[in-house]
PDB file of C-alpha atoms in Angstrom:
ATOM      1  CA  UNK A   1       0.000   0.000   0.000  1.00  0.00           C
ATOM      2  CA  UNK A   2       1.727   3.219  -1.181  1.00  0.00           C
ATOM      3  CA  UNK A   3       1.979   6.150   1.261  1.00  0.00           C
ATOM      4  CA  UNK A   4       1.430   9.775   0.431  1.00  0.00           C
ATOM      5  CA  UNK A   5       4.861  11.514  -0.118  1.00  0.00           C
ATOM      6  CA  UNK A   6       3.598  14.688   1.601  1.00  0.00           C
ATOM      7  CA  UNK A   7       2.596  12.706   4.672  1.00  0.00           C
ATOM      8  CA  UNK A   8       6.006  10.978   4.799  1.00  0.00           C
ATOM      9  CA  UNK A   9       7.797  14.356   4.559  1.00  0.00           C
ATOM     10  CA  UNK A  10       5.649  15.783   7.382  1.00  0.00           C
ATOM     11  CA  UNK A  11       6.436  12.786   9.606  1.00  0.00           C
ATOM     12  CA  UNK A  12      10.167  13.111   8.918  1.00  0.00           C
ATOM     13  CA  UNK A  13      10.062  16.855   9.681  1.00  0.00           C
ATOM     14  CA  UNK A  14       8.143  16.207  12.900  1.00  0.00           C
ATOM     15  CA  UNK A  15      10.685  13.575  13.969  1.00  0.00           C
ATOM     16  CA  UNK A  16      13.587  15.924  13.185  1.00  0.00           C
ATOM     17  CA  UNK A  17      11.967  18.743  15.193  1.00  0.00           C
ATOM     18  CA  UNK A  18      11.362  16.399  18.148  1.00  0.00           C
ATOM     19  CA  UNK A  19      14.990  15.232  18.095  1.00  0.00           C
ATOM     20  CA  UNK A  20      16.213  18.835  17.918  1.00  0.00           C
ATOM     21  CA  UNK A  21      13.935  19.876  20.806  1.00  0.00           C
ATOM     22  CA  UNK A  22      15.105  16.904  22.858  1.00  0.00           C
ATOM     23  CA  UNK A  23      18.756  17.784  22.177  1.00  0.00           C
ATOM     24  CA  UNK A  24      18.225  21.388  23.234  1.00  0.00           C
ATOM     25  CA  UNK A  25      16.287  20.379  26.352  1.00  0.00           C
ATOM     26  CA  UNK A  26      18.934  18.008  27.714  1.00  0.00           C
ATOM     27  CA  UNK A  27      21.404  19.619  30.127  1.00  0.00           C
ATOM     28  CA  UNK A  28      24.873  20.104  28.757  1.00  0.00           C
ATOM     29  CA  UNK A  29      27.502  17.951  30.429  1.00  0.00           C
ATOM     30  CA  UNK A  30      30.667  19.828  31.353  1.00  0.00           C
ATOM     31  CA  UNK A  31      33.835  18.843  29.561  1.00  0.00           C
ATOM     32  CA  UNK A  32      36.368  17.083  31.743  1.00  0.00           C
ATOM     33  CA  UNK A  33      38.955  19.535  30.452  1.00  0.00           C
ATOM     34  CA  UNK A  34      36.969  22.381  31.984  1.00  0.00           C
ATOM     35  CA  UNK A  35      36.365  20.853  35.421  1.00  0.00           C
ATOM     36  CA  UNK A  36      36.911  23.358  38.209  1.00  0.00           C
ATOM     37  CA  UNK A  37      38.694  22.663  41.473  1.00  0.00           C
ATOM     38  CA  UNK A  38      38.183  24.182  44.914  1.00  0.00           C
ATOM     39  CA  UNK A  39      41.274  25.956  46.264  1.00  0.00           C
ATOM     40  CA  UNK A  40      42.053  26.853  49.892  1.00  0.00           C
ATOM     41  CA  UNK A  41      45.264  28.752  50.757  1.00  0.00           C
ATOM     42  CA  UNK A  42      46.885  30.132  53.910  1.00  0.00           C
ATOM     43  CA  UNK A  43      49.606  32.672  53.149  1.00  0.00           C
ATOM     44  CA  UNK A  44      51.858  34.982  55.182  1.00  0.00           C
ATOM     45  CA  UNK A  45      53.061  38.136  53.413  1.00  0.00           C
ATOM     46  CA  UNK A  46      55.557  40.791  54.433  1.00  0.00           C
ATOM     47  CA  UNK A  47      57.263  43.612  52.648  1.00  0.00           C
ATOM     48  CA  UNK A  48      58.743  47.038  52.401  1.00  0.00           C
ATOM     49  CA  UNK A  49      58.683  48.124  48.721  1.00  0.00           C
ATOM     50  CA  UNK A  50      59.403  44.561  47.588  1.00  0.00           C
ATOM     51  CA  UNK A  51      57.149  42.002  49.228  1.00  0.00           C
ATOM     52  CA  UNK A  52      57.346  38.290  49.669  1.00  0.00           C
ATOM     53  CA  UNK A  53      54.996  35.608  50.782  1.00  0.00           C
ATOM     54  CA  UNK A  54      54.780  31.900  51.395  1.00  0.00           C
ATOM     55  CA  UNK A  55      52.154  29.440  52.423  1.00  0.00           C
ATOM     56  CA  UNK A  56      50.413  26.230  51.641  1.00  0.00           C
ATOM     57  CA  UNK A  57      47.052  25.081  50.469  1.00  0.00           C
ATOM     58  CA  UNK A  58      44.921  22.351  49.019  1.00  0.00           C
ATOM     59  CA  UNK A  59      43.243  21.828  45.685  1.00  0.00           C
ATOM     60  CA  UNK A  60      40.208  19.544  45.607  1.00  0.00           C
ATOM     61  CA  UNK A  61      39.895  18.421  41.990  1.00  0.00           C
ATOM     62  CA  UNK A  62      37.688  15.629  40.653  1.00  0.00           C
ATOM     63  CA  UNK A  63      37.160  14.266  44.147  1.00  0.00           C
ATOM     64  CA  UNK A  64      40.842  14.120  45.135  1.00  0.00           C
ATOM     65  CA  UNK A  65      42.775  16.460  47.433  1.00  0.00           C
ATOM     66  CA  UNK A  66      46.178  17.754  46.287  1.00  0.00           C
ATOM     67  CA  UNK A  67      48.341  19.678  48.782  1.00  0.00           C
ATOM     68  CA  UNK A  68      50.564  22.433  47.394  1.00  0.00           C
ATOM     69  CA  UNK A  69      53.035  25.128  48.408  1.00  0.00           C
ATOM     70  CA  UNK A  70      52.824  28.721  47.316  1.00  0.00           C
ATOM     71  CA  UNK A  71      55.549  31.371  47.262  1.00  0.00           C
ATOM     72  CA  UNK A  72      55.800  34.705  45.598  1.00  0.00           C
ATOM     73  CA  UNK A  73      57.238  38.158  45.171  1.00  0.00           C
ATOM     74  CA  UNK A  74      55.501  41.460  44.616  1.00  0.00           C
ATOM     75  CA  UNK A  75      56.965  44.654  43.191  1.00  0.00           C
ATOM     76  CA  UNK A  76      55.474  48.104  43.770  1.00  0.00           C
ATOM     77  CA  UNK A  77      54.163  49.682  46.930  1.00  0.00           C
ATOM     78  CA  UNK A  78      54.169  47.052  49.660  1.00  0.00           C
ATOM     79  CA  UNK A  79      54.327  47.904  53.348  1.00  0.00           C
ATOM     80  CA  UNK A  80      53.350  45.621  56.214  1.00  0.00           C
ATOM     81  CA  UNK A  81      52.750  42.056  57.351  1.00  0.00           C
ATOM     82  CA  UNK A  82      49.540  40.046  56.910  1.00  0.00           C
ATOM     83  CA  UNK A  83      48.215  36.523  57.261  1.00  0.00           C
ATOM     84  CA  UNK A  84      45.440  35.538  54.887  1.00  0.00           C
ATOM     85  CA  UNK A  85      43.127  32.580  54.401  1.00  0.00           C
ATOM     86  CA  UNK A  86      41.746  32.471  50.901  1.00  0.00           C
ATOM     87  CA  UNK A  87      39.110  30.257  49.302  1.00  0.00           C
ATOM     88  CA  UNK A  88      38.093  30.041  45.681  1.00  0.00           C
ATOM     89  CA  UNK A  89      38.161  28.144  42.425  1.00  0.00           C
ATOM     90  CA  UNK A  90      40.672  27.079  39.815  1.00  0.00           C
ATOM     91  CA  UNK A  91      39.445  26.591  36.251  1.00  0.00           C
ATOM     92  CA  UNK A  92      41.006  25.574  32.953  1.00  0.00           C
ATOM     93  CA  UNK A  93      42.720  22.501  34.422  1.00  0.00           C
ATOM     94  CA  UNK A  94      43.079  19.705  31.868  1.00  0.00           C
ATOM     95  CA  UNK A  95      45.339  17.554  34.039  1.00  0.00           C
ATOM     96  CA  UNK A  96      46.575  18.050  37.592  1.00  0.00           C
ATOM     97  CA  UNK A  97      50.061  19.101  36.431  1.00  0.00           C
ATOM     98  CA  UNK A  98      48.525  22.200  34.801  1.00  0.00           C
ATOM     99  CA  UNK A  99      47.783  23.629  38.267  1.00  0.00           C
ATOM    100  CA  UNK A 100      51.466  23.929  39.213  1.00  0.00           C
ATOM    101  CA  UNK A 101      53.324  26.850  37.695  1.00  0.00           C
ATOM    102  CA  UNK A 102      53.960  30.575  37.831  1.00  0.00           C
ATOM    103  CA  UNK A 103      50.958  32.860  38.144  1.00  0.00           C
ATOM    104  CA  UNK A 104      50.782  36.604  37.525  1.00  0.00           C
ATOM    105  CA  UNK A 105      48.587  39.181  39.192  1.00  0.00           C
ATOM    106  CA  UNK A 106      48.185  42.945  39.379  1.00  0.00           C
ATOM    107  CA  UNK A 107      46.382  44.198  42.453  1.00  0.00           C
ATOM    108  CA  UNK A 108      46.352  45.951  45.723  1.00  0.00           C
ATOM    109  CA  UNK A 109      44.876  45.930  49.156  1.00  0.00           C
ATOM    110  CA  UNK A 110      44.686  47.500  52.554  1.00  0.00           C
ATOM    111  CA  UNK A 111      44.422  45.952  56.009  1.00  0.00           C
ATOM    112  CA  UNK A 112      44.540  47.534  59.439  1.00  0.00           C
ATOM    113  CA  UNK A 113      44.183  44.684  61.944  1.00  0.00           C
ATOM    114  CA  UNK A 114      41.692  42.980  59.593  1.00  0.00           C
ATOM    115  CA  UNK A 115      40.571  43.247  56.019  1.00  0.00           C
ATOM    116  CA  UNK A 116      39.418  41.386  52.954  1.00  0.00           C
ATOM    117  CA  UNK A 117      41.708  40.015  50.289  1.00  0.00           C
ATOM    118  CA  UNK A 118      40.890  39.053  46.721  1.00  0.00           C
ATOM    119  CA  UNK A 119      43.080  37.922  43.869  1.00  0.00           C
ATOM    120  CA  UNK A 120      42.694  36.770  40.274  1.00  0.00           C
ATOM    121  CA  UNK A 121      45.655  34.724  38.981  1.00  0.00           C
ATOM    122  CA  UNK A 122      46.517  33.102  35.655  1.00  0.00           C
ATOM    123  CA  UNK A 123      49.435  30.827  34.760  1.00  0.00           C
ATOM    124  CA  UNK A 124      51.223  30.009  31.519  1.00  0.00           C
ATOM    125  CA  UNK A 125      49.108  26.847  31.020  1.00  0.00           C
ATOM    126  CA  UNK A 126      45.832  28.791  31.005  1.00  0.00           C
ATOM    127  CA  UNK A 127      44.742  27.890  34.532  1.00  0.00           C
ATOM    128  CA  UNK A 128      42.868  30.698  36.281  1.00  0.00           C
ATOM    129  CA  UNK A 129      42.500  30.941  40.061  1.00  0.00           C
ATOM    130  CA  UNK A 130      40.072  33.335  41.743  1.00  0.00           C
ATOM    131  CA  UNK A 131      40.445  33.613  45.528  1.00  0.00           C
ATOM    132  CA  UNK A 132      39.010  35.771  48.291  1.00  0.00           C
ATOM    133  CA  UNK A 133      38.950  35.797  52.053  1.00  0.00           C
ATOM    134  CA  UNK A 134      39.899  37.569  55.262  1.00  0.00           C
ATOM    135  CA  UNK A 135      43.370  38.752  56.194  1.00  0.00           C
ATOM    136  CA  UNK A 136      44.785  40.029  59.456  1.00  0.00           C
ATOM    137  CA  UNK A 137      47.686  42.394  60.042  1.00  0.00           C
ATOM    138  CA  UNK A 138      48.810  45.734  58.682  1.00  0.00           C
ATOM    139  CA  UNK A 139      49.298  46.174  54.941  1.00  0.00           C
ATOM    140  CA  UNK A 140      49.181  48.771  52.202  1.00  0.00           C
ATOM    141  CA  UNK A 141      49.852  47.313  48.769  1.00  0.00           C
ATOM    142  CA  UNK A 142      49.600  48.239  45.090  1.00  0.00           C
ATOM    143  CA  UNK A 143      51.795  45.930  43.111  1.00  0.00           C
ATOM    144  CA  UNK A 144      52.530  43.346  40.442  1.00  0.00           C
ATOM    145  CA  UNK A 145      52.918  39.848  41.813  1.00  0.00           C
ATOM    146  CA  UNK A 146      54.444  36.600  40.587  1.00  0.00           C
ATOM    147  CA  UNK A 147      53.289  33.563  42.522  1.00  0.00           C
ATOM    148  CA  UNK A 148      54.668  30.050  42.139  1.00  0.00           C
ATOM    149  CA  UNK A 149      52.598  26.997  43.031  1.00  0.00           C
ATOM    150  CA  UNK A 150      54.323  23.653  43.536  1.00  0.00           C
ATOM    151  CA  UNK A 151      52.405  20.436  44.133  1.00  0.00           C
ATOM    152  CA  UNK A 152      53.721  18.471  47.144  1.00  0.00           C
TER     153      UNK A 152
END
């Protein structure tokens, strides 16, 4: 029994539209290459014109915890001593080795007994870290920083 060609075309169009609607309605799954990791850092900074800092932290990435060390130098106006605890996210990690490296930042801050710190860092492998949190101490800073992260 032959079918009407117009009816067949309408059915095919309807099926195509349903498949397209279903594809658009499904939630997008994030790429493993773009998985973000939670970062927690404790850092002590001190300086007079040239500043320095060191600390340690953890990266929780894909369900595993990776401890790391952080050290850095800042150039510009830096006066004081502070202790900071920062929390945030790292993105652009394709493999855990991408997290280690040298990060650059331009920023500033002020603390008199207590304050808030925030930083946006990016390394040569395209990993971006955004951190914020409280700091305690005395600091006046407007500088360019280079921070090195080493996995333990």
